[in-house]
Amino acid sequence: MIKTENLTRTYGKGEGQVVALKGVDLTINDGEMVAIIGKSGSGKSTLLNLIGGLDVPTEGKIFYNDTEIGKMNDTELSKFRLNNVGFVFQFFDLIPELTAEENILLPSKLAKKNGEQADGLYSALDINDRIKHYPSELSGGQQQRAAIARALINSPDVLLCDEPTGNLDKRSGEEVMSLLKTLNEEQGKTVIIVTHDADIAGQCERIIEISDGHIA
């Protein structure tokens, strides 16, 4: 499903230039659950952002089902992200002025879809009784469940998760990982998780370690 060839990303110029990724070759198959691990600054979040079309490579190629996303313009990348990728972040990134339901439905409105699977997501994620609440009225676990529902609202094939349990207590983190594994095993979603947590990584089918911009 996802393939990178000689993927390189640099930031800045001259003496201040930082090379975040250095010639990464990687293949992730449809339906895999993969952990990307590495120290802070190793390039793992940069890799996730490139795979998801949030950033573009300095050199190299990224393929999604044989389509090279690195050649897409901004409009094409936006459409790609809306319809193919769901993002789950450490700090939830819910809009505080919107209710949980409004946050969840936002991607479907942007994609001009009707969000018809919303009720099923509310039930599956056990947030039926919280969708009219604002993020400040939700626990961390409830906010992350809402964020996962938002990531799933357009039925993407891939879920990209950047430290999805990093801002949660142990119990909430376990619940979120259980949800992600269920989505992978029962719905066939491809799940890619960036994490510092060895226990989280150990629950995935495959672990990819990034060190100094390379796959170690």
Coordinates of N, CA, C and O in Angstrom, one line a residue, residues 53-185:
G53 N 1.1 12.9 3.7 CA 0.9 14.1 2.8 C 0.8 15.4 3.6 O 0.4 16.4 3.0
L54 N 1.3 15.4 4.8 CA 1.3 16.7 5.6 C 2.6 17.5 5.2 O 2.7 18.7 5.5
D55 N 3.6 16.8 4.7 CA 4.8 17.4 4.3 C 5.2 16.8 2.9 O 4.7 15.7 2.5
V56 N 6.2 17.4 2.2 CA 6.6 16.9 1.0 C 8.1 16.6 1.0 O 8.9 17.3 1.7
P57 N 8.6 15.6 0.3 CA 10.0 15.2 0.4 C 10.9 16.2 -0.3 O 10.5 16.9 -1.3
T58 N 12.1 16.4 0.2 CA 13.2 17.1 -0.5 C 13.7 16.3 -1.7 O 13.9 16.9 -2.8
E59 N 13.9 15.0 -1.5 CA 14.2 14.1 -2.5 C 13.5 12.8 -2.3 O 13.0 12.5 -1.2
G60 N 13.5 12.0 -3.3 CA 12.9 10.6 -3.2 C 11.4 10.6 -3.5 O 10.8 11.7 -3.9
K61 N 10.8 9.5 -3.4 CA 9.4 9.3 -3.8 C 8.6 8.6 -2.7 O 9.1 7.8 -1.9
I62 N 7.3 8.9 -2.7 CA 6.3 8.2 -1.8 C 5.2 7.7 -2.7 O 4.6 8.5 -3.4
F63 N 4.9 6.4 -2.6 CA 3.8 5.9 -3.4 C 2.7 5.4 -2.5 O 2.9 4.8 -1.4
Y64 N 1.4 5.7 -2.8 CA 0.3 5.2 -2.1 C -0.5 4.4 -3.2 O -1.1 5.1 -4.1
N65 N -0.6 3.1 -3.1 CA -1.3 2.3 -4.1 C -0.8 2.7 -5.5 O -1.6 2.9 -6.4
D66 N 0.5 2.8 -5.7 CA 1.1 3.1 -7.0 C 1.0 4.5 -7.5 O 1.4 4.9 -8.6
T67 N 0.3 5.4 -6.7 CA 0.2 6.8 -7.0 C 1.3 7.5 -6.2 O 1.4 7.4 -5.0
E68 N 2.1 8.3 -6.9 CA 3.2 9.1 -6.3 C 2.6 10.4 -5.7 O 2.3 11.3 -6.4
I69 N 2.5 10.4 -4.4 CA 1.8 11.6 -3.8 C 2.8 12.8 -3.7 O 2.3 13.9 -3.5
G70 N 4.1 12.5 -3.8 CA 5.0 13.6 -3.8 C 4.9 14.6 -5.0 O 5.4 15.7 -4.9
K71 N 4.2 14.1 -6.0 CA 4.0 15.0 -7.2 C 2.7 15.7 -7.2 O 2.4 16.5 -8.1
M72 N 1.9 15.5 -6.1 CA 0.6 16.2 -6.0 C 0.7 17.6 -5.7 O 1.6 18.0 -4.9
N73 N -0.2 18.5 -6.2 CA -0.2 19.9 -5.8 C -1.0 20.0 -4.5 O -1.5 19.0 -3.9
D74 N -1.1 21.2 -3.9 CA -1.7 21.4 -2.6 C -3.2 20.9 -2.6 O -3.6 20.2 -1.6
T75 N -3.9 21.2 -3.6 CA -5.3 20.8 -3.7 C -5.4 19.3 -3.8 O -6.3 18.7 -3.1
E76 N -4.6 18.6 -4.6 CA -4.6 17.2 -4.7 C -4.2 16.5 -3.4 O -4.8 15.5 -3.0
L77 N -3.2 17.1 -2.7 CA -2.8 16.5 -1.4 C -3.9 16.7 -0.4 O -4.1 15.7 0.4
S78 N -4.6 17.8 -0.4 CA -5.7 18.0 0.6 C -6.8 16.9 0.3 O -7.4 16.3 1.3
K79 N -7.1 16.7 -0.9 CA -8.1 15.7 -1.3 C -7.6 14.3 -0.9 O -8.4 13.5 -0.3
F80 N -6.4 14.0 -1.1 CA -5.8 12.7 -0.7 C -5.9 12.5 0.8 O -6.3 11.4 1.2
R81 N -5.6 13.5 1.6 CA -5.6 13.4 3.0 C -7.1 13.2 3.5 O -7.3 12.3 4.4
L82 N -8.0 13.9 3.0 CA -9.4 13.8 3.4 C -10.0 12.4 3.1 O -10.8 11.9 3.9
N83 N -9.6 11.8 2.0 CA -10.3 10.6 1.6 C -9.5 9.3 1.9 O -10.1 8.2 1.9
N84 N -8.2 9.4 2.2 CA -7.4 8.2 2.3 C -6.8 8.0 3.6 O -6.4 6.9 3.9
V85 N -6.6 9.1 4.4 CA -5.8 9.0 5.6 C -6.5 9.6 6.8 O -7.1 10.6 6.7
G86 N -6.5 8.9 7.9 CA -7.0 9.4 9.2 C -5.8 9.7 10.1 O -4.9 8.9 10.2
F87 N -5.8 10.9 10.8 CA -4.7 11.3 11.6 C -5.2 11.2 13.1 O -6.3 11.8 13.4
V88 N -4.4 10.7 14.0 CA -4.6 10.7 15.4 C -3.3 11.2 16.1 O -2.3 10.6 15.9
F89 N -3.5 12.3 16.8 CA -2.3 13.0 17.4 C -2.3 12.8 18.9 O -3.3 12.6 19.6
Q90 N -1.1 13.1 19.5 CA -0.9 13.0 21.0 C -1.8 13.9 21.7 O -2.4 13.6 22.8
F91 N -2.0 15.1 21.2 CA -2.7 16.2 22.0 C -4.1 16.4 21.4 O -4.7 17.5 21.6
F92 N -4.6 15.4 20.7 CA -6.0 15.3 20.2 C -6.3 16.3 19.1 O -7.0 16.0 18.2
D93 N -5.9 17.6 19.3 CA -6.1 18.6 18.3 C -7.6 18.8 17.9 O -8.0 19.0 16.8
L94 N -8.5 18.7 18.9 CA -9.9 19.0 18.8 C -10.1 20.5 18.8 O -9.4 21.2 19.6
I95 N -11.0 21.1 18.0 CA -11.2 22.5 18.0 C -12.1 22.8 19.3 O -13.2 22.3 19.4
P96 N -11.6 23.7 20.2 CA -12.3 23.9 21.5 C -13.6 24.5 21.4 O -14.5 24.3 22.2
E97 N -13.9 25.3 20.3 CA -15.2 26.0 20.2 C -16.2 25.1 19.6 O -17.4 25.5 19.5
L98 N -15.9 23.9 19.2 CA -16.8 22.9 18.6 C -17.1 21.8 19.5 O -16.2 21.4 20.3
T99 N -18.3 21.3 19.5 CA -18.6 20.1 20.3 C -17.9 18.9 19.7 O -17.3 18.9 18.6
A100 N -17.9 17.8 20.5 CA -17.2 16.6 20.0 C -17.8 16.1 18.7 O -17.1 15.8 17.7
E101 N -19.1 16.2 18.6 CA -19.8 15.8 17.3 C -19.4 16.7 16.2 O -19.1 16.2 15.1
E102 N -19.3 18.0 16.4 CA -19.0 18.9 15.3 C -17.5 18.7 14.9 O -17.2 18.8 13.7
N103 N -16.6 18.4 15.9 CA -15.2 18.0 15.5 C -15.2 16.8 14.7 O -14.4 16.7 13.7
I104 N -15.9 15.8 15.1 CA -15.9 14.5 14.4 C -16.4 14.6 12.9 O -15.9 14.0 12.0
L105 N -17.5 15.4 12.7 CA -18.1 15.5 11.4 C -17.3 16.5 10.5 O -17.6 16.5 9.3
L106 N -16.4 17.3 11.0 CA -15.8 18.3 10.2 C -15.1 17.8 9.0 O -15.3 18.3 7.9
P107 N -14.3 16.7 9.0 CA -13.7 16.2 7.8 C -14.7 15.7 6.8 O -14.5 15.9 5.5
S108 N -15.9 15.2 7.2 CA -16.9 14.8 6.2 C -17.5 16.0 5.5 O -17.8 16.0 4.3
K109 N -17.6 17.1 6.3 CA -18.2 18.3 5.6 C -17.2 18.9 4.6 O -17.5 19.4 3.6
L110 N -15.9 18.9 5.0 CA -14.8 19.4 4.1 C -14.8 18.5 2.8 O -14.5 19.0 1.8
A111 N -15.0 17.2 3.0 CA -15.0 16.3 1.8 C -16.4 16.3 1.1 O -16.5 15.5 0.2
K112 N -17.3 17.1 1.6 CA -18.7 17.1 1.0 C -19.4 15.7 1.1 O -20.0 15.3 0.1
K113 N -19.2 15.1 2.2 CA -19.8 13.8 2.5 C -20.8 14.0 3.6 O -20.8 15.0 4.3
N114 N -21.7 13.0 3.7 CA -22.8 13.1 4.7 C -22.5 12.5 6.1 O -23.3 12.6 7.0
G115 N -21.3 11.9 6.3 CA -21.0 11.3 7.6 C -21.9 10.3 8.1 O -22.2 10.2 9.3
E116 N -22.5 9.5 7.2 CA -23.5 8.6 7.5 C -23.1 7.5 8.5 O -24.0 7.0 9.2
Q117 N -21.8 7.2 8.6 CA -21.4 6.2 9.6 C -21.1 6.8 11.0 O -20.7 6.1 11.9
A118 N -21.5 8.1 11.2 CA -21.2 8.7 12.5 C -21.8 8.0 13.7 O -21.1 7.7 14.7
D119 N -23.1 7.6 13.6 CA -23.8 7.0 14.7 C -23.1 5.7 15.1 O -23.0 5.4 16.2
G120 N -22.7 4.9 14.0 CA -22.0 3.7 14.3 C -20.6 3.9 15.0 O -20.3 3.1 15.9
L121 N -20.0 5.0 14.6 CA -18.7 5.3 15.3 C -18.9 5.7 16.7 O -18.1 5.3 17.6
Y122 N -19.9 6.5 17.0 CA -20.2 6.9 18.4 C -20.4 5.7 19.3 O -19.9 5.6 20.4
S123 N -21.2 4.7 18.7 CA -21.5 3.5 19.5 C -20.2 2.7 19.7 O -19.9 2.2 20.8
A124 N -19.5 2.5 18.6 CA -18.3 1.6 18.6 C -17.2 2.2 19.6 O -16.5 1.4 20.2
L125 N -17.1 3.5 19.6 CA -16.1 4.2 20.5 C -16.7 4.6 21.8 O -16.0 5.2 22.6
D126 N -17.9 4.2 22.1 CA -18.5 4.4 23.4 C -18.5 5.9 23.8 O -18.2 6.2 24.9
I127 N -18.9 6.8 22.9 CA -19.0 8.2 23.2 C -20.4 8.8 22.9 O -20.5 10.0 22.8
N128 N -21.4 7.9 22.8 CA -22.7 8.4 22.5 C -23.2 9.5 23.4 O -23.8 10.4 23.0
D129 N -22.9 9.3 24.7 CA -23.4 10.3 25.6 C -22.6 11.5 25.8 O -22.9 12.3 26.7
R130 N -21.5 11.6 25.0 CA -20.6 12.8 25.2 C -20.4 13.6 23.9 O -19.7 14.6 24.0
I131 N -21.1 13.3 22.9 CA -20.9 14.0 21.6 C -21.4 15.4 21.6 O -20.9 16.2 20.8
K132 N -22.3 15.8 22.5 CA -22.7 17.2 22.6 C -21.9 18.0 23.5 O -22.2 19.2 23.7
H133 N -20.9 17.4 24.1 CA -20.0 18.2 25.0 C -18.8 18.8 24.2 O -18.4 18.3 23.2
Y134 N -18.3 19.8 24.8 CA -17.1 20.5 24.3 C -15.8 19.7 24.8 O -15.9 19.1 25.8
P135 N -14.7 19.8 24.1 CA -13.5 19.1 24.5 C -13.1 19.4 25.9 O -12.6 18.5 26.6
S136 N -13.3 20.6 26.4 CA -12.9 20.9 27.8 C -13.8 20.2 28.8 O -13.4 20.1 30.0
E137 N -14.9 19.6 28.4 CA -15.8 18.9 29.2 C -15.6 17.3 29.1 O -16.3 16.6 29.7
L138 N -14.6 16.9 28.4 CA -14.3 15.5 28.2 C -12.9 15.1 28.9 O -12.0 16.0 29.0
S139 N -12.9 13.9 29.3 CA -11.6 13.4 29.8 C -10.6 13.2 28.7 O -11.0 13.2 27.5
G140 N -9.3 13.0 29.0 CA -8.4 12.7 28.0 C -8.7 11.5 27.1 O -8.6 11.6 25.8
G141 N -9.2 10.4 27.7 CA -9.6 9.3 26.9 C -10.7 9.5 26.0 O -10.8 9.0 24.9
Q142 N -11.7 10.3 26.5 CA -12.9 10.6 25.7 C -12.5 11.5 24.5 O -13.0 11.4 23.4
Q143 N -11.6 12.5 24.8 CA -11.1 13.3 23.7 C -10.4 12.5 22.6 O -10.6 12.7 21.4
Q144 N -9.6 11.5 23.1 CA -8.9 10.7 22.1 C -9.8 9.8 21.3 O -9.7 9.6 20.1
R145 N -10.9 9.3 22.0 CA -11.9 8.6 21.2 C -12.6 9.4 20.2 O -12.9 9.0 19.1
A146 N -12.9 10.7 20.6 CA -13.5 11.6 19.6 C -12.5 11.8 18.4 O -12.9 11.9 17.3
A147 N -11.2 12.0 18.7 CA -10.2 12.2 17.7 C -10.1 11.0 16.8 O -10.0 11.1 15.5
I148 N -10.3 9.8 17.3 CA -10.2 8.6 16.5 C -11.5 8.5 15.6 O -11.4 8.2 14.4
A149 N -12.6 8.9 16.2 CA -13.9 8.9 15.4 C -13.7 9.9 14.2 O -14.1 9.7 13.1
R150 N -13.1 11.1 14.5 CA -12.9 12.1 13.5 C -12.0 11.5 12.4 O -12.2 11.7 11.2
A151 N -10.9 10.8 12.8 CA -10.0 10.2 11.8 C -10.7 9.1 10.9 O -10.3 8.9 9.8
L152 N -11.8 8.5 11.5 CA -12.4 7.4 10.7 C -13.7 7.9 9.9 O -14.2 7.1 9.2
I153 N -14.1 9.1 10.1 CA -15.4 9.5 9.6 C -15.5 9.4 8.1 O -16.6 9.2 7.5
N154 N -14.4 9.6 7.4 CA -14.4 9.5 5.9 C -13.9 8.1 5.4 O -13.6 7.9 4.2
S155 N -13.9 7.1 6.3 CA -13.6 5.7 6.0 C -12.2 5.6 5.3 O -12.1 5.0 4.2
P156 N -11.2 6.1 5.9 CA -9.9 6.0 5.3 C -9.3 4.6 5.4 O -9.7 3.8 6.2
D157 N -8.4 4.2 4.5 CA -7.8 2.9 4.6 C -6.6 2.9 5.6 O -6.2 1.8 6.1
V158 N -6.0 4.1 5.8 CA -4.8 4.2 6.7 C -5.1 5.1 7.9 O -5.6 6.2 7.7
L159 N -4.6 4.6 9.0 CA -4.6 5.5 10.2 C -3.2 5.8 10.6 O -2.4 4.8 10.8
L160 N -2.8 7.1 10.7 CA -1.5 7.5 11.1 C -1.6 8.1 12.5 O -2.3 9.1 12.7
C161 N -0.9 7.5 13.4 CA -1.1 7.8 14.9 C 0.3 8.3 15.4 O 1.2 7.5 15.4
D162 N 0.4 9.5 15.8 CA 1.6 10.1 16.4 C 1.5 10.1 17.9 O 0.8 11.0 18.5
E163 N 2.1 9.2 18.6 CA 2.0 9.1 20.1 C 0.6 9.1 20.6 O 0.2 10.0 21.4
P164 N -0.3 8.3 20.1 CA -1.7 8.4 20.4 C -2.1 8.1 21.9 O -3.1 8.5 22.3
T165 N -1.1 7.5 22.6 CA -1.4 7.3 24.0 C -0.5 8.2 24.9 O -0.5 8.0 26.1
G166 N 0.3 9.0 24.3 CA 1.3 9.8 25.0 C 0.8 10.8 26.0 O 1.5 11.2 27.0
N167 N -0.5 11.2 25.9 CA -1.1 12.2 26.8 C -2.2 11.6 27.6 O -3.1 12.3 28.1
L168 N -2.2 10.2 27.7 CA -3.3 9.5 28.4 C -2.7 8.8 29.7 O -1.6 8.4 29.7
D169 N -3.6 8.5 30.6 CA -3.2 7.7 31.7 C -3.2 6.2 31.2 O -3.6 5.9 30.1
K170 N -2.7 5.3 32.0 CA -2.4 3.9 31.6 C -3.7 3.3 31.1 O -3.7 2.6 30.0
R171 N -4.8 3.4 31.9 CA -6.0 2.7 31.5 C -6.6 3.3 30.2 O -7.0 2.5 29.3
S172 N -6.6 4.6 30.0 CA -7.1 5.2 28.8 C -6.2 4.8 27.6 O -6.7 4.5 26.5
G173 N -4.9 4.7 27.9 CA -4.0 4.3 26.8 C -4.2 2.9 26.4 O -4.2 2.6 25.1
E174 N -4.5 2.0 27.3 CA -4.8 0.6 27.0 C -6.1 0.5 26.2 O -6.2 -0.3 25.2
E175 N -7.1 1.3 26.5 CA -8.4 1.3 25.8 C -8.2 1.8 24.3 O -8.7 1.2 23.4
V176 N -7.4 2.9 24.2 CA -7.1 3.4 22.8 C -6.4 2.3 22.0 O -6.7 2.1 20.8
M177 N -5.4 1.7 22.6 CA -4.7 0.6 21.8 C -5.6 -0.5 21.5 O -5.5 -1.1 20.4
S178 N -6.5 -0.9 22.4 CA -7.4 -1.9 22.1 C -8.3 -1.5 20.9 O -8.6 -2.4 20.0
L179 N -8.7 -0.3 20.8 CA -9.5 0.2 19.7 C -8.8 0.1 18.4 O -9.3 -0.3 17.4
L180 N -7.5 0.6 18.4 CA -6.7 0.6 17.2 C -6.5 -0.9 16.7 O -6.5 -1.1 15.5
K181 N -6.2 -1.8 17.6 CA -6.0 -3.2 17.2 C -7.3 -3.8 16.7 O -7.3 -4.5 15.7
T182 N -8.5 -3.4 17.2 CA -9.7 -3.9 16.7 C -10.0 -3.3 15.3 O -10.4 -4.1 14.4
L183 N -9.6 -2.1 15.1 CA -9.8 -1.5 13.7 C -8.9 -2.2 12.7 O -9.3 -2.4 11.6
N184 N -7.7 -2.6 13.2 CA -6.8 -3.3 12.3 C -7.3 -4.7 12.0 O -7.3 -5.1 10.9
E185 N -7.6 -5.4 13.1 CA -7.9 -6.8 12.9 C -9.3 -7.1 12.3 O -9.5 -8.0 11.5

